[in-house]
């Protein structure tokens, strides 16, 4: 079991920068026809600014691009913006890349950046806030010339360039704002990226064609087809039989057999966390009862109960058995060693005796019943993790009934409040982004708590996080974030379980596959085999 091992991102070749800024240019010997990818990501919309989900970030990055790119160490690199600098505590200037064109031939300029910010901030109203929190602090935006954007914020936003590493830039239409419904209904997506949109069948496939006029060089593949295969075994089978060239989210248990059948595998530690989250707000909860089946008051309002369940969670089984070593036990939102993490927070081995005592002290000497919800096929080992956590909790008298569902079903029910406790996962650009979204008190005006479905509130933590976010990027900010993390983790609003490793398999037509800690699956990471 990997308890508290520091996160050390592997160093990638200089080629990685060119890959993730856009696409690795193809040489004549490398150029190939269609690339076939089996993905677990079910693209739910063609609107690049609607839902802050990895499937959108990953798949739509072929079509759209960001001002700023985050490399494998989560450092910021130029994208559609070539440079940026603060003019004061509340003003920023971004210089844009020249001679970039959208797929319809129109020139990219500052007006498109203004439109992007205005559409997210003032027009879209998606579930969970979408990307609004990234631009909610922007007071005004202007363009003194076609390649310069000036941004004024309501207060100091020292992390503003990081926010732009999440926002896809859209082309301003002739009038008004494009709606999500229009984009999903057939308005062709119009980005600056290395691939053009061809077709999309929701939940089934996405087809792309090479953008021969891409500013970053000619992409390696003339066509790209993503097949949505949510079942992990089916993805593995498709790769094994040669139906696809690449398959993402490979279960760790299948790595050895894939290698035996001639496939190759790439993996990297994920800049994300999987966790158990509690509803701590409501007085009673669905699926949470006494052993007799009678309703009881919400036990998760009591921090002793949350602490007991944390002590009764065996992360070793999750990492060693379910993830087959392709993961790291978690005690905070990012793996130890990344900026903003705390060296003091290390995963604990289970202590069932202490957990029982805490339950008894909280008024539950015999435990209680609950339904433990979660997605199936969304994350490596998700359904198995539900079973393992339930078995651990049974040792202290908490009878947990696992309830796994397809992610679309689970996500809808979680947002509707149908669950009292659930397994989930999230990723982000930096520690403060996840703290801001997952654990800060829900506040639509400030854009905090978009993923805080448990409605956890901690004013002391909110104040510490706000202070950390007011500090310029660097050691002082990282130390403040670590202190805020220590405070909130002591209260156990979630149980961090593990940081899984992204695993991708690829066949003989692929020369190499370059993974990123954010877990994106793209054609740009896939280099053809040399003949």
Coordinates of C-alpha atoms in Angstrom, one line a residue:
X1 CA 0.0 0.0 0.0
X2 CA 1.4 3.4 -1.0
X3 CA 0.7 5.5 2.1
X4 CA 1.6 9.2 1.6
X5 CA 4.2 8.7 -1.1
X6 CA 5.1 12.0 -2.7
X7 CA 3.8 12.8 -6.1
X8 CA 6.6 13.1 -8.6
X9 CA 5.3 13.8 -12.1
X10 CA 7.4 12.0 -14.7
X11 CA 9.4 14.2 -16.9
X12 CA 8.1 14.1 -20.5
X13 CA 10.1 15.0 -23.6
X14 CA 10.0 18.4 -25.1
X15 CA 7.6 16.9 -27.6
X16 CA 4.9 16.9 -24.9
X17 CA 4.7 20.7 -24.9
X18 CA 4.0 20.8 -28.6
X19 CA 1.4 18.0 -28.3
X20 CA -0.7 19.7 -25.7
X21 CA -0.4 23.2 -27.1
X22 CA -2.1 21.7 -30.1
X23 CA -0.9 18.8 -32.1
X24 CA 2.4 17.2 -32.8
X25 CA 3.2 18.0 -36.4
X26 CA 3.3 15.0 -38.6
X27 CA 6.2 14.0 -40.9
X28 CA 5.4 12.2 -44.2
X29 CA 6.6 8.9 -42.6
X30 CA 4.4 9.4 -39.6
X31 CA 1.2 10.5 -41.3
X32 CA -1.6 8.0 -41.0
X33 CA -5.3 7.7 -41.9
X34 CA -8.0 7.2 -39.3
X35 CA -7.2 6.9 -35.6
X36 CA -9.8 4.8 -33.7
X37 CA -10.1 5.5 -29.9
X38 CA -12.3 3.6 -27.4
X39 CA -13.1 6.0 -24.6
X40 CA -15.0 5.8 -21.4
X41 CA -15.8 9.5 -21.8
X42 CA -19.4 10.0 -22.8
X43 CA -19.6 13.4 -24.4
X44 CA -22.9 15.0 -23.1
X45 CA -22.9 18.2 -25.0
X46 CA -21.1 20.0 -27.9
X47 CA -21.1 23.3 -25.9
X48 CA -17.5 23.7 -24.7
X49 CA -18.5 26.1 -21.9
X50 CA -21.5 24.3 -20.5
X51 CA -20.3 21.5 -18.2
X52 CA -17.0 21.3 -16.3
X53 CA -16.5 17.6 -16.9
X54 CA -13.5 15.7 -18.1
X55 CA -15.3 14.2 -21.1
X56 CA -15.9 17.7 -22.4
X57 CA -12.5 18.9 -21.6
X58 CA -10.9 15.9 -23.2
X59 CA -12.9 15.4 -26.4
X60 CA -13.7 19.0 -27.2
X61 CA -10.0 20.0 -26.9
X62 CA -9.6 18.7 -30.4
X63 CA -11.9 21.4 -31.7
X64 CA -11.4 24.3 -29.2
X65 CA -8.4 25.8 -27.5
X66 CA -7.6 27.8 -24.4
X67 CA -5.6 30.9 -23.8
X68 CA -3.3 29.1 -21.4
X69 CA -2.1 25.5 -21.3
X70 CA -1.1 23.5 -18.2
X71 CA 1.9 21.2 -18.6
X72 CA 2.6 17.9 -16.9
X73 CA 3.8 19.7 -13.8
X74 CA 0.7 21.8 -13.8
X75 CA 2.7 24.8 -14.8
X76 CA 1.2 27.4 -17.2
X77 CA 2.3 27.6 -20.8
X78 CA 1.2 29.8 -23.7
X79 CA -1.8 28.7 -25.8
X80 CA -3.9 31.1 -27.8
X81 CA -2.3 33.7 -25.5
X82 CA 1.4 34.1 -26.0
X83 CA 2.0 36.1 -22.8
X84 CA 0.2 37.6 -19.8
X85 CA 1.1 40.0 -17.0
X86 CA -0.5 41.9 -14.1
X87 CA -0.8 45.6 -14.5
X88 CA -2.0 46.1 -11.0
X89 CA -3.7 44.1 -8.3
X90 CA -7.0 44.2 -10.3
X91 CA -5.8 44.5 -13.9
X92 CA -4.3 42.0 -16.3
X93 CA -3.1 42.2 -19.9
X94 CA -3.1 39.1 -22.2
X95 CA -1.3 39.2 -25.6
X96 CA -2.9 36.9 -28.2
X97 CA -1.3 34.7 -30.9
X98 CA -1.4 36.2 -34.3
X99 CA -2.5 34.5 -37.6
X100 CA -4.8 32.0 -35.9
X101 CA -8.0 31.1 -37.7
X102 CA -11.2 29.4 -36.7
X103 CA -12.4 26.4 -38.7
X104 CA -14.8 28.5 -40.8
X105 CA -11.8 30.7 -41.9
X106 CA -12.5 33.7 -39.7
X107 CA -9.6 35.2 -37.8
X108 CA -9.2 34.8 -34.1
X109 CA -8.8 38.0 -32.2
X110 CA -9.5 39.7 -28.9
X111 CA -13.2 40.0 -29.6
X112 CA -13.6 36.3 -29.4
X113 CA -12.0 36.3 -25.9
X114 CA -14.4 39.0 -24.8
X115 CA -17.3 36.9 -26.1
X116 CA -16.1 33.8 -24.3
X117 CA -15.9 35.6 -21.0
X118 CA -19.2 37.3 -21.4
X119 CA -21.0 34.1 -22.5
X120 CA -19.8 32.2 -19.5
X121 CA -20.3 35.0 -17.0
X122 CA -23.5 36.6 -18.2
X123 CA -25.4 34.1 -20.4
X124 CA -24.9 30.5 -19.5
X125 CA -26.8 29.1 -16.5
X126 CA -25.8 25.4 -16.5
X127 CA -26.2 22.9 -13.6
X128 CA -23.6 23.2 -10.9
X129 CA -22.4 26.6 -12.3
X130 CA -20.3 25.2 -15.1
X131 CA -17.3 27.4 -15.5
X132 CA -18.9 30.5 -14.1
X133 CA -16.7 30.5 -11.0
X134 CA -13.6 31.0 -13.2
X135 CA -14.9 34.4 -14.5
X136 CA -17.2 35.5 -11.7
X137 CA -14.5 37.9 -10.4
X138 CA -14.1 39.7 -13.7
X139 CA -15.5 43.2 -13.5
X140 CA -14.8 44.3 -17.1
X141 CA -13.0 43.1 -20.2
X142 CA -11.8 45.2 -23.1
X143 CA -9.7 45.0 -26.3
X144 CA -7.5 48.1 -27.0
X145 CA -6.3 46.3 -30.2
X146 CA -7.1 42.9 -31.9
X147 CA -4.3 41.0 -30.2
X148 CA -4.6 42.5 -26.6
X149 CA -7.2 41.8 -23.9
X150 CA -7.4 43.9 -20.8
X151 CA -9.2 42.4 -17.8
X152 CA -10.3 44.3 -14.7
X153 CA -11.3 42.2 -11.7
X154 CA -13.5 43.1 -8.7
X155 CA -10.6 42.4 -6.4
X156 CA -7.2 40.8 -6.5
X157 CA -7.3 37.5 -8.5
X158 CA -3.7 36.4 -8.6
X159 CA -4.6 33.1 -10.1
X160 CA -6.5 34.5 -13.1
X161 CA -4.2 32.9 -15.8
X162 CA -4.8 29.5 -14.2
X163 CA -8.5 30.0 -14.6
X164 CA -8.1 30.6 -18.3
X165 CA -6.3 27.2 -18.6
X166 CA -9.8 25.7 -18.3
X167 CA -11.8 27.9 -20.6
X168 CA -12.3 27.1 -24.3
X169 CA -12.4 30.1 -26.6
X170 CA -15.4 30.4 -28.9
X171 CA -15.9 32.5 -32.0
X172 CA -18.2 35.4 -31.6
X173 CA -21.3 35.0 -33.8
X174 CA -22.8 37.8 -35.9
X175 CA -25.3 38.6 -33.1
X176 CA -26.3 37.4 -29.6
X177 CA -25.0 34.4 -27.8
X178 CA -25.1 30.8 -29.1
X179 CA -27.3 28.6 -27.0
X180 CA -26.3 25.1 -25.8
X181 CA -29.4 23.8 -27.5
X182 CA -28.3 25.3 -30.9
X183 CA -24.9 23.8 -30.6
X184 CA -26.3 20.3 -29.7
X185 CA -28.9 20.5 -32.5
X186 CA -26.4 20.8 -35.3
X187 CA -24.7 24.2 -35.4
X188 CA -21.2 23.0 -36.3
X189 CA -18.7 23.6 -33.5
X190 CA -16.3 26.3 -34.7
X191 CA -12.9 26.3 -32.9
X192 CA -9.3 26.9 -33.6
X193 CA -8.1 23.4 -32.7
X194 CA -6.1 20.8 -34.7
X195 CA -9.3 18.9 -35.7
X196 CA -12.6 19.9 -37.2
X197 CA -16.0 18.6 -36.2
X198 CA -17.6 16.0 -38.6
X199 CA -20.4 14.3 -36.6
X200 CA -21.6 13.4 -33.1
X201 CA -24.0 10.8 -31.8
X202 CA -24.6 11.5 -28.2
X203 CA -23.3 8.7 -26.0
X204 CA -22.0 6.8 -29.0
X205 CA -19.4 8.5 -31.1
X206 CA -17.5 11.6 -32.1
X207 CA -15.9 11.9 -35.6
X208 CA -13.3 14.5 -36.4
X209 CA -11.2 15.5 -39.5
X210 CA -7.8 17.0 -39.6
X211 CA -7.5 20.8 -39.7
X212 CA -4.8 21.2 -42.4
X213 CA -4.6 25.0 -41.6
X214 CA -3.9 24.5 -37.9
X215 CA -1.5 27.1 -36.6
X216 CA 0.5 24.6 -34.6
X217 CA 1.4 22.3 -37.6
X218 CA -0.3 19.6 -39.5
X219 CA -1.9 17.0 -37.2
X220 CA -0.7 13.4 -37.5
X221 CA -4.0 11.8 -38.2
X222 CA -6.3 12.6 -41.1
X223 CA -9.4 11.3 -39.3
X224 CA -10.2 10.5 -35.7
X225 CA -13.1 8.5 -34.4
X226 CA -14.0 8.2 -30.7
X227 CA -16.2 5.3 -29.8
X228 CA -17.9 5.6 -26.5
X229 CA -17.5 2.2 -24.7
X230 CA -18.4 2.7 -21.1
X231 CA -17.9 -0.9 -20.1
X232 CA -14.2 -1.4 -19.2
X233 CA -14.1 -5.1 -20.3
X234 CA -15.6 -4.1 -23.7
X235 CA -12.9 -1.4 -24.1
X236 CA -10.2 -4.0 -23.4
X237 CA -11.7 -6.4 -25.8
X238 CA -11.9 -3.8 -28.6
X239 CA -8.2 -3.1 -28.2
X240 CA -7.2 -6.7 -28.0
X241 CA -9.0 -7.6 -31.2
X242 CA -7.7 -4.6 -33.1
X243 CA -11.1 -2.9 -33.5
X244 CA -9.5 0.3 -32.0
X245 CA -6.0 1.6 -31.8
X246 CA -6.2 3.2 -28.3
X247 CA -8.4 2.5 -25.2
X248 CA -8.5 4.7 -22.2
X249 CA -9.3 4.0 -18.5
X250 CA -7.9 0.4 -18.6
X251 CA -8.6 -1.4 -15.4
X252 CA -5.3 -2.3 -13.6
X253 CA -6.3 -5.9 -13.4
X254 CA -6.2 -6.1 -17.2
X255 CA -2.8 -4.7 -17.7
X256 CA -0.9 -8.0 -17.6
X257 CA -3.2 -9.8 -20.0
X258 CA -3.1 -6.9 -22.5
X259 CA 0.7 -6.9 -22.5
X260 CA 0.6 -10.7 -23.1
X261 CA -1.6 -10.1 -26.2
X262 CA 0.9 -7.6 -27.7
X263 CA -0.6 -4.3 -26.6
X264 CA 1.4 -1.6 -24.8
X265 CA 0.4 0.4 -21.8
X266 CA 1.1 3.9 -20.5
X267 CA 0.3 5.2 -17.1
X268 CA 0.7 8.3 -15.0
X269 CA -0.4 9.4 -11.5
X270 CA -3.7 11.4 -11.6
X271 CA -4.0 15.0 -10.4
X272 CA -7.4 14.2 -8.9
X273 CA -9.0 12.5 -5.9
X274 CA -11.7 9.9 -5.4
X275 CA -13.6 10.2 -2.2
X276 CA -16.7 9.5 -0.1
X277 CA -18.9 12.6 0.4
X278 CA -21.5 13.1 3.1
X279 CA -24.7 15.1 3.1
X280 CA -24.3 17.1 6.3
X281 CA -27.1 19.6 5.8
X282 CA -30.5 17.8 5.8
X283 CA -32.1 16.6 9.0
X284 CA -33.0 13.2 7.6
X285 CA -31.5 11.4 4.6
X286 CA -32.8 8.9 2.0
X287 CA -31.5 5.4 2.6
X288 CA -30.1 6.2 6.1
X289 CA -32.0 4.3 8.8
X290 CA -31.7 2.5 12.2
X291 CA -30.9 -1.2 12.1
X292 CA -34.7 -1.7 12.5
X293 CA -35.3 0.2 9.3
X294 CA -36.8 3.2 11.1
X295 CA -35.8 6.7 10.0
X296 CA -33.1 8.4 12.1
X297 CA -31.7 11.9 12.3
X298 CA -28.8 12.6 9.9
X299 CA -25.8 10.9 11.5
X300 CA -23.3 12.7 9.3
X301 CA -24.0 16.0 10.9
X302 CA -21.9 14.7 13.8
X303 CA -18.1 14.9 13.1
X304 CA -17.6 11.9 15.3
X305 CA -19.5 9.7 12.9
X306 CA -17.6 11.1 9.9
X307 CA -14.3 10.4 11.8
X308 CA -15.4 6.9 12.7
X309 CA -16.2 6.0 9.1
X310 CA -12.9 7.5 8.0
X311 CA -11.1 5.2 10.5
X312 CA -13.1 2.2 9.3
X313 CA -12.0 2.7 5.7
X314 CA -9.3 0.4 4.5
X315 CA -7.5 2.3 1.7
X316 CA -4.9 -0.4 1.4
X317 CA -7.5 -2.8 -0.1
X318 CA -8.5 -0.2 -2.6
X319 CA -5.0 0.6 -3.8
X320 CA -3.4 -2.8 -3.6
X321 CA -6.3 -5.1 -4.6
X322 CA -8.7 -3.1 -6.6
X323 CA -6.2 -0.8 -8.3
X324 CA -3.5 -3.5 -8.4
X325 CA -1.0 -0.9 -7.3
X326 CA -1.9 1.7 -9.9
X327 CA -2.9 4.2 -7.3
X328 CA -1.9 6.1 -4.2
X329 CA -3.8 6.2 -0.9
X330 CA -5.2 9.7 -0.3
X331 CA -5.5 12.0 2.7
X332 CA -6.1 15.3 0.8
X333 CA -7.4 16.5 -2.6
X334 CA -4.1 16.2 -4.6
X335 CA -1.2 13.7 -4.3
X336 CA 1.5 14.8 -1.8
X337 CA 4.2 16.9 -3.4
X338 CA 2.1 18.9 -5.7
X339 CA 1.8 22.7 -5.1
X340 CA -0.6 23.5 -2.2
X341 CA -0.6 20.1 -0.6
X342 CA 0.3 19.4 3.0
X343 CA 3.2 17.2 4.0
X344 CA 1.5 16.7 7.4
X345 CA -1.5 14.9 5.9
X346 CA -0.8 11.2 5.4
X347 CA -3.4 8.4 4.9
X348 CA -4.1 6.4 8.1
X349 CA -4.4 2.6 8.4
X350 CA -7.9 1.5 9.6
X351 CA -8.5 1.4 13.3
X352 CA -11.8 -0.4 13.8
X353 CA -11.8 -0.4 17.6
X354 CA -11.4 3.4 17.8
X355 CA -14.0 3.7 15.1
X356 CA -16.5 1.7 17.2
X357 CA -15.8 3.8 20.2
X358 CA -16.4 7.0 18.3
X359 CA -19.7 5.7 16.9
X360 CA -20.8 4.7 20.4
X361 CA -19.9 8.2 21.7
X362 CA -21.9 9.7 18.9
X363 CA -25.0 7.7 20.0
X364 CA -24.8 4.8 17.5
X365 CA -23.3 1.9 19.5
X366 CA -25.0 -0.6 17.2
X367 CA -24.3 1.3 14.0
X368 CA -27.0 2.0 11.4
X369 CA -28.0 1.3 7.8
X370 CA -27.2 3.3 4.7
X371 CA -27.2 3.2 1.0
X372 CA -23.7 4.0 -0.4
X373 CA -24.2 5.4 -4.0
X374 CA -21.7 5.8 -6.7
X375 CA -21.1 5.6 -10.5
X376 CA -20.2 2.4 -12.3
X377 CA -17.6 2.5 -15.1
X378 CA -16.8 6.1 -14.5
X379 CA -13.5 5.7 -12.6
X380 CA -11.1 2.8 -12.3
X381 CA -12.4 0.5 -9.7
X382 CA -15.5 2.6 -8.8
X383 CA -18.1 -0.2 -8.4
X384 CA -15.5 -2.5 -6.6
X385 CA -14.6 0.4 -4.3
X386 CA -18.2 0.7 -3.2
X387 CA -18.2 -2.9 -2.3
X388 CA -14.8 -2.7 -0.5
X389 CA -15.8 0.4 1.5
X390 CA -19.1 -1.3 2.5
X391 CA -17.3 -4.3 3.7
X392 CA -14.9 -2.2 5.8
X393 CA -17.8 -0.2 7.4
X394 CA -19.6 -3.4 8.3
X395 CA -16.9 -4.2 10.7
X396 CA -18.1 -1.3 12.9
X397 CA -21.8 -2.1 12.6
X398 CA -22.6 0.3 9.7
X399 CA -24.4 -1.8 7.1
X400 CA -23.8 -0.1 3.8
X401 CA -25.8 -1.2 0.7
X402 CA -23.8 -0.4 -2.4
X403 CA -25.8 1.2 -5.2
X404 CA -23.8 1.7 -8.4
X405 CA -25.4 3.3 -11.5
X406 CA -24.3 4.7 -14.8
X407 CA -22.7 8.1 -14.3
X408 CA -25.4 10.0 -16.1
X409 CA -28.0 8.4 -13.8
X410 CA -25.9 8.8 -10.7
X411 CA -25.0 12.5 -11.5
X412 CA -28.7 13.4 -12.0
X413 CA -29.8 11.7 -8.8
X414 CA -26.9 13.2 -6.7
X415 CA -27.8 16.7 -7.9
X416 CA -31.5 16.0 -7.0
X417 CA -30.6 15.0 -3.5
X418 CA -31.5 11.3 -3.8
X419 CA -28.5 10.2 -1.9
X420 CA -27.3 10.7 1.7
X421 CA -23.7 9.5 1.2
X422 CA -21.9 8.7 -2.1
X423 CA -18.6 7.9 -3.7
X424 CA -17.3 10.5 -6.2
X425 CA -14.3 11.9 -7.9
X426 CA -13.0 15.2 -9.2
X427 CA -10.0 16.8 -10.8
X428 CA -8.9 20.4 -11.2
X429 CA -6.1 22.6 -12.3
X430 CA -4.7 23.2 -8.8
X431 CA -5.4 22.4 -5.2
X432 CA -7.3 25.7 -4.6
X433 CA -9.6 25.0 -7.5
X434 CA -10.7 21.7 -6.0
X435 CA -11.0 23.2 -2.5
X436 CA -13.0 26.1 -3.9
X437 CA -15.3 23.8 -5.8
X438 CA -15.7 20.7 -3.6
X439 CA -15.4 21.9 0.0
X440 CA -16.0 25.7 0.2
X441 CA -19.5 26.7 1.3
X442 CA -21.9 26.8 -1.6
X443 CA -22.3 30.4 -2.7
X444 CA -23.6 31.0 -6.3
X445 CA -22.6 34.7 -6.1
X446 CA -18.9 33.8 -5.3
X447 CA -19.0 30.7 -7.5
X448 CA -17.9 28.4 -4.6
X449 CA -19.1 25.0 -3.7
X450 CA -20.3 23.9 -7.2
X451 CA -19.5 20.3 -6.4
X452 CA -20.2 20.6 -2.6
X453 CA -23.3 18.4 -3.0
X454 CA -23.2 17.7 0.8
X455 CA -23.8 21.4 1.6
X456 CA -20.9 21.4 4.0
X457 CA -20.1 24.8 5.5
X458 CA -17.1 25.9 7.5
X459 CA -16.6 29.6 7.9
X460 CA -13.1 29.3 9.3
X461 CA -12.0 27.2 6.3
X462 CA -13.7 29.6 3.9
X463 CA -11.8 32.5 5.4
X464 CA -8.5 30.6 5.2
X465 CA -9.1 29.6 1.6
X466 CA -10.0 33.2 0.6
X467 CA -6.8 34.4 2.2
X468 CA -4.8 31.8 0.3
X469 CA -6.4 32.7 -2.9
X470 CA -5.5 36.4 -2.4
X471 CA -1.8 35.5 -2.4
X472 CA 0.3 35.5 -5.6
X473 CA 1.3 32.1 -7.0
X474 CA 4.3 30.9 -5.1
X475 CA 5.5 29.3 -1.8
X476 CA 3.5 31.6 0.5
X477 CA 0.3 30.7 -1.4
X478 CA 1.1 27.0 -1.3
X479 CA 1.7 27.2 2.5
X480 CA -1.6 28.9 3.0
X481 CA -3.4 26.4 1.0
X482 CA -1.8 23.5 2.9
X483 CA -2.9 25.1 6.2
X484 CA -6.5 25.5 4.9
X485 CA -6.4 21.9 3.8
X486 CA -5.3 20.7 7.2
X487 CA -8.1 22.5 8.9
X488 CA -10.9 21.2 6.6
X489 CA -9.6 17.6 6.5
X490 CA -9.7 17.5 10.3
X491 CA -13.4 18.0 10.1
X492 CA -13.9 15.1 7.5
X493 CA -16.5 16.5 5.2
X494 CA -15.2 13.9 2.8
X495 CA -13.1 10.8 3.1
X496 CA -10.3 11.0 0.5
X497 CA -9.8 7.4 -0.8
X498 CA -7.1 7.4 -3.5
X499 CA -5.5 9.1 -6.4
X500 CA -5.7 6.5 -9.1
X501 CA -3.3 6.3 -12.0
X502 CA -4.5 6.9 -15.6
X503 CA -3.8 3.8 -17.7
X504 CA -4.1 3.8 -21.5
X505 CA -3.5 0.8 -23.8
X506 CA -2.5 1.1 -27.4
X507 CA -1.9 -1.2 -30.4
X508 CA 0.7 -1.7 -33.1
X509 CA -0.3 1.3 -35.2
X510 CA 0.7 3.6 -32.4
X511 CA 4.3 4.5 -31.7
X512 CA 3.8 6.1 -28.3
X513 CA 1.1 7.6 -26.2
X514 CA 1.9 10.5 -23.9
X515 CA -0.2 10.7 -20.8
X516 CA -1.0 13.9 -18.8
X517 CA -1.9 13.9 -15.1
X518 CA -5.2 15.6 -15.8
X519 CA -6.3 12.3 -17.6
X520 CA -7.2 13.7 -21.0
X521 CA -7.6 11.3 -23.9
X522 CA -6.8 13.0 -27.2
X523 CA -5.5 12.3 -30.7
X524 CA -2.8 14.8 -30.0
X525 CA -1.2 12.5 -27.4
X526 CA -1.1 9.6 -29.9
X527 CA 1.9 9.4 -32.2
X528 CA 1.9 7.0 -35.2
X529 CA 4.3 4.1 -35.3
X530 CA 7.2 4.6 -37.7
X531 CA 7.3 2.3 -40.7

